[in-house]
Amino acid sequence: MSELKLPSIDYAALAPILIMLGAALVGVLVEAFVPRHRRHLVQLSVSLLAVLAALTMVVLNADDRLITAGSAIAVDGPTLFLQGAILVLAAMALLLTGERAVERGGAFVAHAAITAESAEDRRQAESAGGTTEVYPLATFAIGGMLIFVAANDLLTMFIALEVFSLPLYLLCALARRRRLLSQEAALKYFMLGAYASAFFLFGVALIYGFTSGIPGRSAGVDFATINAAVNESPASRVLLFAGMALLAIGLLFKAAAAPFHVWTPDVYQGAPTPVTAFMAACTKVAAFGALLRVFHVAFASASWDFTPVLGVVAVLTMLVGAVLAVTQTDIKRLLAYSSIANAGYLLVGVLAPSKDGLSGTMFYLVAYGFSVLAAFAVVTLVRDGDGEATHLSRWAGLGRRSPFFASVFTFILLAFAGIPLTSGFTSKFAVFGPALAEGRAWLVVAGVLTSMVLAFPYLRVVVMMWLSEPGESTPTVAVPGGLTSAALMIGVVATLVLGVAPAPLLDLATGAAEFVR
Amino acid sequence: MSNFPFLSVLTVAPLVGALVVALLPRRRPELAKQVAFVWSLLVLVLSVLMWIAFKIDGDRFQFRESYPWIPNWGVHFTFAADGIALVMLMLIAVLVPLVILASWHDADSSRRSVPAYFALLLVLECTMIGVFAAADVFLFYVFFEVMLVPMYFLIGSYGGHQRQYAAVKFFLYSLVGGLFMLAAVIGLWVVGGKTFDWQALSQVDISTGTERWLFLGFFLAFAIKAPFFPFHTWLPDAGGAAPAGAAALLVGVLDKVGTFGILRYCLPLFPDAAKWFAPWALALALIGIIYAALLAVGQNDLKRLVSYTSIAHFGFIGVGIFAFTTQAGTGAVLYMVNHGLATGLLFLVVGMLIARRGSALISDFGGAGKLVPVLAGVLFFAGLASLALPGTAPFVSEFLVLIGSFTVNKPVAVIATLGIILAAAYVLWMVQRTTQGTLNPALTEIDGMRRDLNLREKVVIAPLVALIVLLGFYPKPVTDVINPAVQATMNDIGKTDPAPAPGTSVQEASR
């Protein structure tokens, strides 16, 4: 009987993940033992400190290039870069989550179990308390994302997917106002997410089958084995193609790529805005981190097979996102469709299989994350007595009422539209350049054409804010508390700096753009 | 003195001025106006010094500066000016102070902040200077796109009737062109070995197919910007809705970026494609001359009329560029300058008329010359300059374009000449309906119409009139600067002039 060998585990390399998961557990204990009125502060501090500690560990590990925990986790350049990105963006999202100065009690429901739209529900909307479980949930999600971008086999990846998805489903349901919309969003996200997970798992099974039978290797779902199997497996290629397709569906669902995007607008609209911001920034990073690793490491040798299909998906995503954004009348839905279109641009970067393509995609993820967080931070501020005023017609004349926030939002919209001197332009260049260099001219042309379409809805919002007269119903902009101000300023400054002087981050991304295999 | 970093200082100076003006208190609009005006005069002084430091027989590109910006992509802050860029920079530096002076009260009636208006004008000046001074394709693109933002707010926030529609249309048209150019810029970067330096890129050999696509990407952006038929529909709207000062800059300078871009980027970087596409470009230019002139005849809105005349004039510039002779090319560049002066003057004068009458419709005027004789006289002069009367500057350039293209392509020159006749029609008829004939009784009831030009307006008009007359009789200072740069451009595309030595013929023609 062969002896069971324990895999060696590099705890230092895993420290960011362990810190986040540990902090989440601490958060659960805080819920149990700390008095209600102190929980908010304690929870916020615990989660923020954990994020900072994890970020410190990522920085300390910056030179790690290793595979640990058997072959389950790869800590390499892309992992560390994306983990760092997730942590920074998550810290900003936590700042938005913790804001309580804008609305009494914050953006989250006081008692989630109360029937929506009942008299009791209206009372809770005015009450001072808000659930503090959101912090451990968010911390769990962040931990899951950190694993997701580091996973070096498909099973670890699947578990990470569930670890970060389940808390997100819950978080979506916790909006303080418009409870029905919020619950609907959570249910939709959960149902479709469950399907996507099932697809992913089925794909894992098929790939496992495909890897069996290689001489001198046992079957497995770690990326080195899959890569070897793509080159020399005697099994039918149908297994490979079907498996790849199913895996891609699971990942593209999280990335909000068409035609797996239908949940995005509803969920983005219904979820509490800080959670939407968190999803738009961090989930995107995690999903694309996994896509990059799966397609650049595991299936690299099959790039001739998947590029046309993923290319079509990319074009479709850009097209759907851009065209449907034109018709939106709700700012959160507009940003959702814009996020879909941006997923398309990111896919263009994923399909440029070079070092530049990889670093460009990672740069894009960070730049977009900062901008989108800032955008949603502004959305949380534009409100009336009934909560956030998200209908676009309500934004008319905002520039007259509060020129500062309208300027900030205009700047972010110009960044989304890709005007130079904003990160929106440099990041588009960072993905389109390598794609063209790799001969993907058709993707770049599609990207440019859809950018033109997409400029229109952004411009319409600018027109609304500046060139329309304020109406009776133009809401006021709430004075943000310190937390929202901090998140907003970080996002805006990063959008400007990455547009004017992108070189440092590009250097960092280029230095990190090498997978361990 | 020639080591002084003229171009970067020129680019940054208006931006600093804009920041200063924007930070001035809203309640003191007069102070903001004065600071903006003085600042733009300083820029003018700097440009004059640069003009003096420019060596006519020196290198093609002078005042070259280069600082690394994004080393990962080979992007530099590279500035350099050839003769063509130099005259355009000079034009900007002359026009902006005059426009500021002319727009003194334009923003007063608006409900928006007055300092912001003048800050936007200075930001616009910064981007305009940058776009002509850049010698790095990436940097050029950045200025090309950012230029839209201040103009968008100038039209959208301070414009007249239908300003929202016009501002959005202007922005979208330009952005669409710009994005096509972005694709071509990236393509050029890839085939050029990941550099954006103009001089390095002009040495790159590109395969025929790629070259044509890249040319199209750039050309489309410039054709929309210029604008050439059929991409012109945004200009009458934007020009009609913009405040007169901004419109003068829009048509006088901003649109020249299109023709400048064709000369600087399309021809030298893609010479073979340029020759291949030349017949098409000439056709578009000719259609533009005739079609826009016909539309101009039928306009009842003064600012829209001037916008249409500009489209016709851009047709002439296009003919001059794509005739590929030094004469025609020099004529085209000279036309860019003269058109900036003449149409700038026309826009400003028309703006003064409109400000008095409170309406831009020609039918609301009639016999205005009896009330404001000096203003009417200036309008007449500006109109004559615009139709290229001999003795005014545009005549020289139009004549150069026509004889330059006649030597290589007679039908084009003949058709283009028809445009001159139409120009006489739209200008003279416009002048007749507004200032001549019987006095429209409604005019006498308007206070403004009884005030003729005041001192400020005279100061605005006098330099432009003087320059138009001066360059009409003695264009040599400008042609001397332009000629070597145009000749170098023609060498880039491998075209030599058919007739006698080009240098002498140009000078004879210009005398």
Coordinates of C-alpha atoms in Angstrom, one line a residue, chain A:
Chain A
M1 CA 0.0 0.0 0.0
S2 CA 1.5 3.2 -1.1
E3 CA 2.1 5.9 1.5
L4 CA 0.0 9.0 1.4
K5 CA 2.3 11.9 0.8
L6 CA 1.3 15.3 2.1
P7 CA 1.9 18.1 -0.4
S8 CA 4.3 20.8 0.6
I9 CA 2.6 24.1 1.4
D10 CA 4.2 27.5 1.1
Y11 CA 2.3 29.3 3.7
A12 CA 3.9 32.7 3.0
A13 CA 2.8 32.5 -0.6
L14 CA -0.8 31.6 0.5
A15 CA -0.8 34.2 3.2
P16 CA -3.1 36.8 1.3
I17 CA -5.7 34.1 0.8
L18 CA -5.4 32.8 4.4
I19 CA -5.6 36.3 5.8
M20 CA -8.8 37.1 4.0
L21 CA -10.5 33.8 4.8
G22 CA -9.4 34.1 8.4
A23 CA -10.7 37.6 8.6
A24 CA -14.0 36.4 7.3
L25 CA -14.2 33.9 10.1
V26 CA -13.3 36.6 12.6
G27 CA -16.1 38.6 11.1
V28 CA -18.6 35.8 11.8
L29 CA -17.4 35.7 15.4
V30 CA -17.8 39.5 15.7
E31 CA -21.4 39.1 14.6
A32 CA -21.9 36.6 17.4
F33 CA -20.1 38.3 20.3
V34 CA -19.9 42.1 19.7
P35 CA -22.9 44.3 20.7
R36 CA -25.0 45.4 17.8
H37 CA -24.2 49.1 18.0
R38 CA -20.5 48.6 17.8
R39 CA -20.5 45.9 15.1
H40 CA -20.4 48.3 12.2
L41 CA -17.2 49.9 13.2
V42 CA -15.5 46.7 14.3
Q43 CA -16.5 44.8 11.2
L44 CA -15.4 47.6 8.9
S45 CA -12.0 47.8 10.6
V46 CA -11.5 44.1 10.6
S47 CA -12.2 43.8 6.9
L48 CA -10.2 46.8 5.9
L49 CA -7.2 45.8 8.1
A50 CA -7.4 42.3 6.6
V51 CA -7.3 43.7 3.1
L52 CA -4.4 45.9 4.0
A53 CA -2.5 43.0 5.6
A54 CA -3.2 40.8 2.6
L55 CA -2.0 43.5 0.3
T56 CA 1.2 43.8 2.3
M57 CA 1.7 40.1 1.9
V58 CA 1.2 40.4 -1.9
V59 CA 3.8 43.1 -2.1
L60 CA 6.2 41.1 0.1
N61 CA 5.7 38.1 -2.2
A62 CA 6.1 40.1 -5.3
D63 CA 9.1 38.1 -6.5
D64 CA 7.5 34.6 -5.9
R65 CA 7.1 32.4 -9.0
L66 CA 6.1 29.1 -7.7
I67 CA 3.4 26.4 -7.6
T68 CA 2.4 25.2 -4.2
A69 CA -0.2 23.1 -2.3
G70 CA 0.4 20.2 -4.6
S71 CA -0.3 21.8 -7.9
A72 CA -3.4 23.5 -6.8
I73 CA -2.2 27.1 -6.4
A74 CA 0.2 29.0 -8.7
V75 CA 1.7 32.1 -7.2
D76 CA 3.3 33.9 -10.2
G77 CA 3.3 37.4 -11.8
P78 CA -0.3 37.4 -13.0
T79 CA -1.6 36.0 -9.8
L80 CA 0.2 38.6 -7.6
F81 CA -0.7 41.4 -9.9
L82 CA -4.3 40.5 -10.0
Q83 CA -4.5 39.7 -6.3
G84 CA -3.1 43.1 -5.7
A85 CA -5.6 44.7 -8.0
I86 CA -8.5 42.8 -6.4
L87 CA -7.4 43.9 -2.9
V88 CA -7.0 47.6 -3.8
L89 CA -10.3 47.7 -5.6
A90 CA -12.0 45.7 -2.8
A91 CA -10.7 48.2 -0.3
M92 CA -12.4 51.0 -2.2
A93 CA -15.6 49.0 -2.5
L94 CA -15.4 48.4 1.3
L95 CA -15.2 52.1 1.8
L96 CA -18.4 52.6 -0.2
T97 CA -20.0 49.7 1.8
G98 CA -19.1 51.3 5.1
E99 CA -20.5 54.7 4.2
R100 CA -23.2 55.7 6.6
A101 CA -23.2 59.5 6.3
V102 CA -25.1 59.6 3.0
E103 CA -28.0 57.5 4.2
R104 CA -29.1 56.8 7.7
G105 CA -27.9 53.4 8.5
G106 CA -26.0 52.8 5.2
A107 CA -27.0 51.2 2.0
F108 CA -27.9 47.9 3.5
V109 CA -31.2 46.5 4.8
A110 CA -31.7 46.4 8.6
H111 CA -33.6 43.2 8.6
A112 CA -33.3 41.1 5.5
A113 CA -36.1 38.7 6.4
I114 CA -38.9 41.3 6.5
T115 CA -41.5 41.0 3.7
A116 CA -40.7 43.5 1.0
E117 CA -43.1 46.4 0.6
S118 CA -44.8 45.8 3.9
A119 CA -45.3 48.5 6.5
E120 CA -42.6 47.0 8.6
D121 CA -40.3 47.1 5.6
R122 CA -40.9 50.9 5.3
R123 CA -40.1 51.2 8.9
Q124 CA -36.8 49.4 8.5
A125 CA -35.9 51.6 5.6
E126 CA -35.9 54.5 8.0
S127 CA -34.2 52.7 10.9
A128 CA -30.7 53.4 11.8
G129 CA -29.3 49.9 11.8
G130 CA -28.0 48.0 8.8
T131 CA -26.8 44.4 8.5
T132 CA -23.2 44.1 9.3
E133 CA -23.0 40.6 7.9
V134 CA -22.1 42.2 4.7
Y135 CA -18.5 42.6 5.8
P136 CA -17.7 38.9 6.5
L137 CA -19.6 38.1 3.3
A138 CA -17.6 40.5 1.3
T139 CA -14.4 39.3 2.9
F140 CA -15.3 35.7 2.0
A141 CA -15.9 36.8 -1.6
I142 CA -12.6 38.6 -1.7
G143 CA -10.8 35.5 -0.4
G144 CA -12.5 33.4 -3.0
M145 CA -11.4 35.8 -5.8
L146 CA -7.8 35.6 -4.6
I147 CA -7.9 31.9 -4.9
F148 CA -9.7 32.1 -8.2
V149 CA -6.9 34.0 -9.9
A150 CA -4.3 31.7 -8.4
A151 CA -6.0 28.4 -9.0
N152 CA -3.8 26.1 -11.0
D153 CA -6.2 23.3 -11.5
L154 CA -9.8 23.2 -12.5
L155 CA -11.2 21.8 -9.2
T156 CA -9.6 24.5 -7.1
M157 CA -10.9 27.0 -9.6
F158 CA -14.4 25.6 -9.2
I159 CA -14.3 25.8 -5.4
A160 CA -13.0 29.3 -5.5
L161 CA -15.8 30.2 -8.0
E162 CA -18.3 29.0 -5.4
V163 CA -16.6 30.6 -2.5
F164 CA -16.8 34.0 -4.1
S165 CA -20.1 33.6 -5.8
L166 CA -22.3 32.5 -2.9
P167 CA -21.6 35.6 -0.8
L168 CA -22.2 37.8 -3.8
Y169 CA -25.7 36.2 -4.3
L170 CA -26.5 37.1 -0.7
L171 CA -25.0 40.6 -0.9
C172 CA -27.2 41.4 -3.9
A173 CA -30.3 40.8 -1.8
L174 CA -29.5 43.2 0.9
A175 CA -30.4 46.6 -0.5
R176 CA -32.1 48.9 2.0
R177 CA -34.6 50.3 -0.5
R178 CA -36.4 48.8 -3.5
R179 CA -36.3 45.4 -1.7
L180 CA -38.2 43.5 -4.3
L181 CA -35.9 44.6 -7.1
S182 CA -32.9 43.6 -4.9
Q183 CA -34.4 40.2 -4.1
E184 CA -35.2 39.6 -7.7
A185 CA -31.7 40.5 -8.6
A186 CA -30.3 38.0 -6.1
L187 CA -32.5 35.2 -7.2
K188 CA -31.8 35.8 -10.9
Y189 CA -28.1 35.9 -10.2
F190 CA -28.2 32.8 -8.0
M191 CA -30.2 30.7 -10.5
L192 CA -28.2 31.7 -13.5
G193 CA -25.0 31.4 -11.5
A194 CA -25.9 27.9 -10.4
Y195 CA -26.4 26.9 -14.1
A196 CA -23.1 28.5 -15.0
S197 CA -21.4 26.6 -12.2
A198 CA -23.0 23.4 -13.4
F199 CA -21.7 24.0 -16.9
F200 CA -18.2 24.7 -15.5
L201 CA -18.3 21.5 -13.5
F202 CA -19.4 19.4 -16.5
G203 CA -16.6 20.9 -18.5
V204 CA -14.1 19.9 -15.8
A205 CA -15.4 16.3 -16.0
L206 CA -15.0 16.2 -19.8
I207 CA -11.5 17.6 -19.6
Y208 CA -10.6 15.1 -17.0
G209 CA -11.7 12.4 -19.4
F210 CA -9.7 13.9 -22.1
T211 CA -6.5 13.9 -20.1
S212 CA -6.6 10.1 -19.5
G213 CA -4.5 7.8 -21.5
I214 CA -1.4 10.0 -22.1
P215 CA 1.6 7.7 -21.8
G216 CA 3.6 8.3 -18.6
R217 CA 1.0 10.6 -17.0
S218 CA -2.0 10.0 -14.9
A219 CA -5.2 11.9 -15.6
G220 CA -5.8 15.1 -13.9
V221 CA -7.3 18.6 -14.1
D222 CA -4.2 20.6 -13.3
F223 CA -3.1 22.9 -16.0
A224 CA 0.2 21.3 -16.8
T225 CA -1.6 17.9 -17.4
I226 CA -4.2 19.6 -19.5
N227 CA -1.6 21.3 -21.6
A228 CA 0.2 18.1 -22.1
A229 CA -3.1 16.4 -23.0
V230 CA -4.0 19.0 -25.6
N231 CA -0.7 18.1 -27.4
E232 CA -0.6 14.4 -27.1
S233 CA -3.8 12.9 -25.7
P234 CA -5.1 9.9 -27.7
A235 CA -8.7 10.7 -26.6
S236 CA -11.2 12.2 -29.0
R237 CA -10.9 16.0 -29.6
V238 CA -14.6 16.2 -29.2
L239 CA -14.0 15.8 -25.4
L240 CA -11.6 18.7 -25.5
F241 CA -13.8 21.0 -27.5
A242 CA -16.9 20.3 -25.5
G243 CA -15.0 20.6 -22.3
M244 CA -13.4 23.9 -23.3
A245 CA -16.8 25.3 -24.4
L246 CA -18.5 24.3 -21.1
L247 CA -15.6 25.8 -19.1
A248 CA -15.7 28.9 -21.1
I249 CA -19.5 29.3 -20.5
G250 CA -18.9 29.2 -16.8
L251 CA -16.2 31.8 -16.9
L252 CA -17.8 34.0 -19.5
F253 CA -20.9 34.1 -17.3
K254 CA -18.9 35.6 -14.5
A255 CA -17.2 38.0 -16.9
A256 CA -20.6 39.1 -18.2
A257 CA -19.8 38.4 -21.8
A258 CA -22.6 38.0 -24.4
P259 CA -24.6 35.8 -24.8
F260 CA -24.1 35.0 -21.1
H261 CA -24.7 38.6 -20.0
V262 CA -28.5 38.7 -19.5
W263 CA -28.2 38.8 -15.7
T264 CA -25.9 41.8 -15.6
P265 CA -28.3 44.7 -16.0
D266 CA -30.9 43.3 -13.6
V267 CA -28.4 42.4 -11.0
Y268 CA -26.4 45.6 -11.3
Q269 CA -29.6 47.6 -11.0
G270 CA -31.1 45.7 -8.1
A271 CA -28.1 45.1 -6.0
P272 CA -27.1 47.7 -3.4
T273 CA -24.8 50.2 -5.3
P274 CA -21.6 49.4 -3.2
V275 CA -22.1 45.7 -4.1
T276 CA -22.6 46.6 -7.7
A277 CA -19.4 48.5 -7.7
F278 CA -17.7 45.6 -6.0
M279 CA -19.0 43.2 -8.7
A280 CA -18.2 45.5 -11.6
A281 CA -14.6 46.0 -10.4
C282 CA -13.5 42.9 -8.5
T283 CA -15.5 40.1 -10.1
K284 CA -14.4 41.4 -13.5
V285 CA -10.7 41.1 -12.4
A286 CA -11.2 37.7 -10.9
A287 CA -13.2 36.3 -13.9
F288 CA -10.7 37.6 -16.4
G289 CA -7.8 36.4 -14.3
A290 CA -9.2 32.9 -14.5
L291 CA -9.9 33.2 -18.2
L292 CA -6.4 34.4 -18.9
R293 CA -4.9 31.5 -17.0
V294 CA -7.1 28.8 -18.4
F295 CA -6.7 29.9 -22.0
H296 CA -3.0 31.0 -21.8
V297 CA -1.8 28.1 -19.7
A298 CA -4.0 25.1 -19.9
F299 CA -5.3 25.4 -23.5
A300 CA -2.5 27.5 -24.9
S301 CA -1.8 24.9 -27.6
A302 CA -5.4 24.8 -28.7
S303 CA -5.4 28.6 -29.4
W304 CA -6.2 27.9 -33.1
D305 CA -9.4 26.1 -32.0
F306 CA -10.7 28.6 -29.4
T307 CA -9.7 31.9 -30.9
P308 CA -12.4 32.1 -33.6
V309 CA -15.1 31.1 -31.2
L310 CA -14.0 33.4 -28.4
G311 CA -13.4 36.1 -31.0
V312 CA -17.1 35.9 -32.1
V313 CA -18.1 36.1 -28.4
A314 CA -15.9 39.2 -28.0
V315 CA -17.5 40.9 -31.0
L316 CA -21.0 39.9 -29.9
T317 CA -20.2 41.2 -26.4
M318 CA -19.0 44.5 -27.6
L319 CA -21.9 44.9 -29.9
V320 CA -24.6 43.9 -27.4
G321 CA -23.1 46.0 -24.7
A322 CA -22.7 49.1 -26.9
V323 CA -26.0 48.9 -28.8
L324 CA -28.2 48.2 -25.8
A325 CA -26.4 50.8 -23.7
V326 CA -27.9 53.4 -26.1
T327 CA -31.4 52.6 -25.2
Q328 CA -31.0 52.6 -21.4
T329 CA -32.8 55.1 -19.2
D330 CA -31.4 54.0 -15.8
I331 CA -27.9 55.0 -14.9
K332 CA -27.1 51.7 -13.2
R333 CA -28.4 49.7 -16.2
L334 CA -26.4 52.0 -18.5
L335 CA -23.2 51.2 -16.5
A336 CA -24.1 47.5 -16.6
Y337 CA -24.2 47.5 -20.4
S338 CA -21.1 49.5 -20.5
S339 CA -19.5 46.9 -18.3
I340 CA -20.6 44.2 -20.8
A341 CA -19.0 46.1 -23.6
N342 CA -15.9 46.5 -21.6
A343 CA -15.8 42.7 -21.1
G344 CA -15.7 42.6 -24.9
Y345 CA -12.7 44.8 -25.0
L346 CA -11.0 42.7 -22.3
L347 CA -11.7 39.6 -24.4
V348 CA -9.8 41.3 -27.3
G349 CA -6.9 41.5 -24.9
V350 CA -7.3 37.9 -23.8
L351 CA -7.2 36.8 -27.5
A352 CA -3.8 38.5 -28.0
P353 CA -1.6 35.6 -26.9
S354 CA 1.6 37.6 -26.2
K355 CA 3.3 39.1 -23.2
D356 CA 2.0 42.5 -24.3
G357 CA -1.5 41.2 -24.6
L358 CA -1.4 39.7 -21.1
S359 CA 0.0 42.8 -19.5
G360 CA -2.4 45.0 -21.5
T361 CA -5.4 43.0 -20.3
M362 CA -4.2 43.3 -16.7
F363 CA -3.6 47.0 -17.1
Y364 CA -7.1 47.3 -18.5
L365 CA -8.7 45.5 -15.6
V366 CA -7.1 47.8 -13.0
A367 CA -7.8 51.0 -15.0
Y368 CA -11.5 50.0 -15.6
G369 CA -11.9 48.9 -12.0
F370 CA -10.9 52.3 -10.7
S371 CA -13.1 54.2 -13.1
V372 CA -16.2 52.0 -12.5
L373 CA -15.8 52.2 -8.8
A374 CA -15.7 56.0 -9.0
A375 CA -18.7 56.0 -11.3
F376 CA -20.8 54.0 -8.8
A377 CA -19.6 56.1 -6.0
V378 CA -21.2 59.1 -7.7
V379 CA -24.3 57.1 -8.3
T380 CA -24.6 56.5 -4.5
L381 CA -24.6 60.3 -4.0
V382 CA -27.3 61.4 -6.4
R383 CA -30.4 60.8 -4.4
D384 CA -33.8 62.1 -3.2
G385 CA -36.0 61.3 -0.3
D386 CA -36.6 57.9 -1.7
G387 CA -33.0 56.8 -2.0
E388 CA -30.8 56.9 -5.1
A389 CA -32.3 58.6 -8.1
T390 CA -31.1 56.4 -10.8
H391 CA -33.4 57.3 -13.7
L392 CA -31.5 59.3 -16.2
S393 CA -34.2 62.0 -16.6
R394 CA -33.6 62.8 -13.0
W395 CA -30.0 63.8 -13.7
A396 CA -31.0 66.6 -16.0
G397 CA -29.3 69.8 -15.0
L398 CA -27.2 68.2 -12.3
G399 CA -24.3 70.3 -13.5
R400 CA -26.1 73.4 -12.4
R401 CA -27.0 72.0 -9.0
S402 CA -23.7 70.5 -8.1
P403 CA -21.0 71.4 -10.6
F404 CA -18.3 69.5 -8.8
F405 CA -19.8 66.1 -8.8
A406 CA -21.1 66.6 -12.3
S407 CA -17.5 67.5 -13.4
V408 CA -16.2 64.4 -11.7
F409 CA -18.8 62.2 -13.4
T410 CA -18.2 63.8 -16.8
F411 CA -14.6 63.1 -16.4
I412 CA -15.3 59.4 -15.7
L413 CA -17.7 59.2 -18.6
L414 CA -15.1 60.7 -20.9
A415 CA -12.7 58.0 -19.6
F416 CA -15.3 55.4 -20.5
A417 CA -15.6 56.9 -23.9
G418 CA -11.8 56.5 -24.4
I419 CA -10.9 60.2 -24.6
P420 CA -7.1 60.6 -24.3
L421 CA -5.5 61.7 -21.0
T422 CA -7.8 59.3 -19.2
S423 CA -7.1 55.7 -18.3
G424 CA -10.0 54.7 -20.7
F425 CA -7.8 55.7 -23.6
T426 CA -4.5 54.1 -22.5
S427 CA -6.2 50.9 -21.5
K428 CA -7.9 50.6 -24.9
F429 CA -4.6 51.1 -26.5
A430 CA -3.0 48.6 -24.2
V431 CA -5.4 45.8 -25.4
F432 CA -5.9 46.9 -29.0
G433 CA -2.2 47.4 -29.8
P434 CA -1.1 43.8 -28.9
A435 CA -4.2 42.4 -30.5
L436 CA -3.3 44.1 -33.8
A437 CA 0.3 43.0 -33.5
E438 CA -1.0 39.4 -33.2
G439 CA -3.0 39.9 -36.4
R440 CA -6.4 40.3 -34.8
A441 CA -7.3 43.3 -36.9
W442 CA -11.0 42.3 -37.1
L443 CA -11.3 42.4 -33.4
V444 CA -9.7 45.8 -33.2
V445 CA -12.0 47.1 -35.9
A446 CA -15.0 45.8 -34.1
G447 CA -13.7 47.3 -30.9
V448 CA -13.3 50.7 -32.5
L449 CA -16.7 50.6 -34.2
T450 CA -18.5 49.7 -31.0
S451 CA -16.6 52.4 -29.1
M452 CA -18.2 54.9 -31.4
V453 CA -21.6 53.5 -30.7
L454 CA -20.9 53.5 -27.0
A455 CA -19.7 57.1 -26.9
F456 CA -23.3 58.1 -27.6
P457 CA -25.0 57.0 -24.3
Y458 CA -22.1 58.5 -22.3
L459 CA -22.4 61.7 -24.1
R460 CA -26.1 61.7 -23.6
V461 CA -25.6 61.7 -19.8
V462 CA -23.1 64.5 -20.1
V463 CA -25.7 66.5 -22.1
M464 CA -28.3 65.7 -19.5
M465 CA -26.1 67.0 -16.7
W466 CA -24.7 70.1 -18.3
L467 CA -26.8 71.2 -21.2
S468 CA -30.3 70.6 -19.8
E469 CA -32.1 72.9 -17.4
P470 CA -32.6 71.4 -14.0
G471 CA -36.2 70.2 -13.5
E472 CA -38.4 70.2 -10.5
S473 CA -37.3 66.6 -9.8
T474 CA -33.6 67.1 -10.1
P475 CA -32.3 65.4 -7.0
T476 CA -29.7 66.9 -4.8
V477 CA -26.3 65.4 -4.5
A478 CA -25.7 64.2 -0.9
V479 CA -22.6 65.5 0.8
P480 CA -20.5 62.4 0.9
G481 CA -19.0 61.1 4.1
G482 CA -15.2 60.6 4.4
L483 CA -15.4 57.0 3.2
T484 CA -17.2 57.7 -0.1
S485 CA -15.1 60.8 -0.7
A486 CA -11.9 58.7 -0.3
A487 CA -13.1 56.0 -2.6
L488 CA -14.3 58.6 -5.2
M489 CA -11.1 60.5 -5.1
I490 CA -8.9 57.4 -5.4
G491 CA -10.9 56.3 -8.4
V492 CA -10.8 59.7 -10.1
V493 CA -7.2 60.3 -9.4
A494 CA -6.2 56.8 -10.6
T495 CA -8.3 57.4 -13.8
L496 CA -6.3 60.6 -14.5
V497 CA -2.9 59.3 -13.5
L498 CA -3.2 56.1 -15.5
G499 CA -4.2 58.2 -18.4
V500 CA -1.4 60.7 -18.2
A501 CA 1.4 58.6 -16.8
P502 CA 0.6 54.9 -17.3
A503 CA 4.2 53.9 -17.5
P504 CA 4.7 52.7 -13.9
L505 CA 1.7 50.4 -13.9
L506 CA 2.5 49.2 -17.4
D507 CA 6.0 48.4 -16.2
L508 CA 4.6 46.5 -13.3
A509 CA 2.2 44.6 -15.5
T510 CA 4.9 43.8 -18.0
G511 CA 7.2 42.5 -15.3
A512 CA 4.3 40.3 -14.0
A513 CA 3.2 39.0 -17.4
E514 CA 4.6 35.5 -17.2
F515 CA 2.7 32.5 -16.0
V516 CA 4.5 29.6 -14.3
R517 CA 3.6 26.4 -15.9

